[in-house]
Amino acid sequence: MNSQYQHLVQKLEEISHLNGVMSTLGWDQEVVMPSGAGEARAKQMAALAGVIHERMTDPALGEGLYELANRHWQTLGADEQCNVREALRNYELETKVPKRLVQEMVELSSRGHEVWVKARQQNKFADFAPVLRRFLELKIAWAQCVAPESTPYDANIDLFERGTTMAVITPVFERLKQELIPLIGAIQQHAERVDASCLHGLFALDKQEALARKISSDIGFDFSQGRMDVSVHPFCGGSHPTDVRITTRYKENNFAESLYSIIHETGHALYEQGRPHHLGDLPITESLTMGIHESQSLFWERMIAQSKPFFRHYFGLIQQTFPDNFRDADADTLYRAVNHCKPDFIRVEADEVTYPLHVILRYEIEKGLFDGSMAVDDLPEIWNAFMQKYLGITPPNDTLGVLQDSHWSSGAFGYFPSYTLGAIYACQFYRAMLDELPAIEDEIAQGNFVPVKHWLNAKIHCHGKRFTPEVLVRQVTGEGLNPGHFINYLKTKYSEIYRLAL
Ligand code: ZN
């Protein structure tokens, strides 16, 4: 048996190394590759993807896994069981789907992206509709192959947020709607109470970058095992926990956007750098789900870096860095400015109060598309009606509405809920940390982030894929997914900022 498991380890580590190479190629493509190399790179990556697919669907791998799972399960330790369980899941996801279906999804994904880019530029939803319609058919067919026992939309959600279904998400989202729509309405009535004008102006790019590097390093990003670069869309990638690559973009007239995007990506990066890679390059060391990953980025971006203690520590440095912009401001002015709340059309630019409604709108549309109660052709009208109902605004065109996100162009249905689940988890984790480390906000106000990082390392990062999100959250917070804390956090924070009597 032992040799059989060792044999499996070898195969799984090889797959992990090949994925690391793929990831480095992807980073290179976004960050340093000359624009003329696109076609050649696409072929290189397709060739490598073919090799990885072959390794992942190798019948010998499958036989070994079934053997270990069915005949030797009890002789395996908990970590070994985790590796077998995860590898088996990946193997089944890859092998249960007919090759022509996989091929069509890959083809449609690259063509779909091009069609979407153009349709968005030209504000023509009708051009994108056929791609969306076909993807829906393919994703329903895909779901019937991989999880015939669940509904197709649940199977798609499961890909990003394991074990979380519509039965869990719908009541949580209903509660958020019930609480947040009136909160946003109340904030809107007193919008003038927050003056965000100090965020406008010119901010030298080199100073922005120096500040971003300093804060990222202060909160724990290890530059000896990671890099920070510039790309069109910020992301966190890299080939291994010892090689984590984050990116951002700098805009001369918007210092907060780049700063918060780098803190967000640093949160993702700390999770990656904190993975238990001493256990080998194996499934157990991987990050858990999209929602848990997002909880880590939002923990730093919102719970820490949009809090009063954070500005108590950093206001001086920010003022020194941009003296002309913040001459007349103080820590409280900046805190309030950064936290100003305003309904707008674009999800990625939304503040923490309105963001969940952008997600809920997409979730409800995806649910409707999968259960057949909504038709692709009606989406622009449905989208706009939801925006009006939830945020009180109607997009002037589809570019600022239904065409804004790339997710559907690659068939990523079921992804959006992870953003808001992440925000809820982040809040629950923060509360648990406060319970265990009551003086932590004083530490943050003094710029000591080490105990925060260590707490996250010990509670979340080091567990890799050992537990389900449900078990992990219960273990860290003493309860399961609970939107109540997130709602209380928002109500308390924003009624203070906008002086609301709730
Ligand atoms: Zn993120």
Coordinates of N, CA and C and ligand atoms in Angstrom, one line a residue, residues 236 264-265 268 290 293-295 297-298 301 415 419, ligand 1:
C236 N -3.8 38.0 -8.4 CA -2.8 37.3 -7.6 C -2.6 35.9 -8.2
H264 N -5.9 44.3 -1.3 CA -6.8 43.1 -1.6 C -5.9 42.0 -2.1
E265 N -5.1 42.2 -3.1 CA -4.3 41.2 -3.7 C -3.3 40.6 -2.6
H268 N -5.0 38.0 -0.7 CA -4.9 36.7 -1.4 C -3.5 36.1 -1.3
M290 N -13.1 29.6 -3.5 CA -13.1 31.0 -3.9 C -13.6 31.9 -2.8
H293 N -11.0 32.2 -0.2 CA -9.9 33.0 -0.7 C -10.3 34.5 -0.6
E294 N -11.6 34.8 -1.1 CA -12.0 36.1 -1.1 C -12.2 36.7 0.4
S295 N -12.5 35.8 1.3 CA -12.6 36.2 2.7 C -11.2 36.8 3.2
S297 N -8.8 38.2 1.2 CA -8.5 39.5 0.6 C -9.4 40.6 1.2
L298 N -10.6 40.3 1.5 CA -11.5 41.3 2.0 C -11.2 41.5 3.5
E301 N -8.5 44.1 3.1 CA -8.9 45.3 2.4 C -10.0 46.0 3.2
Y415 N -20.0 31.6 -10.0 CA -18.8 32.2 -9.4 C -19.2 33.4 -8.5
Y419 N -18.0 36.1 -4.0 CA -17.6 37.4 -3.5 C -18.3 37.8 -2.2
Ligands
ZN1 ZN -10.3 38.9 -4.8

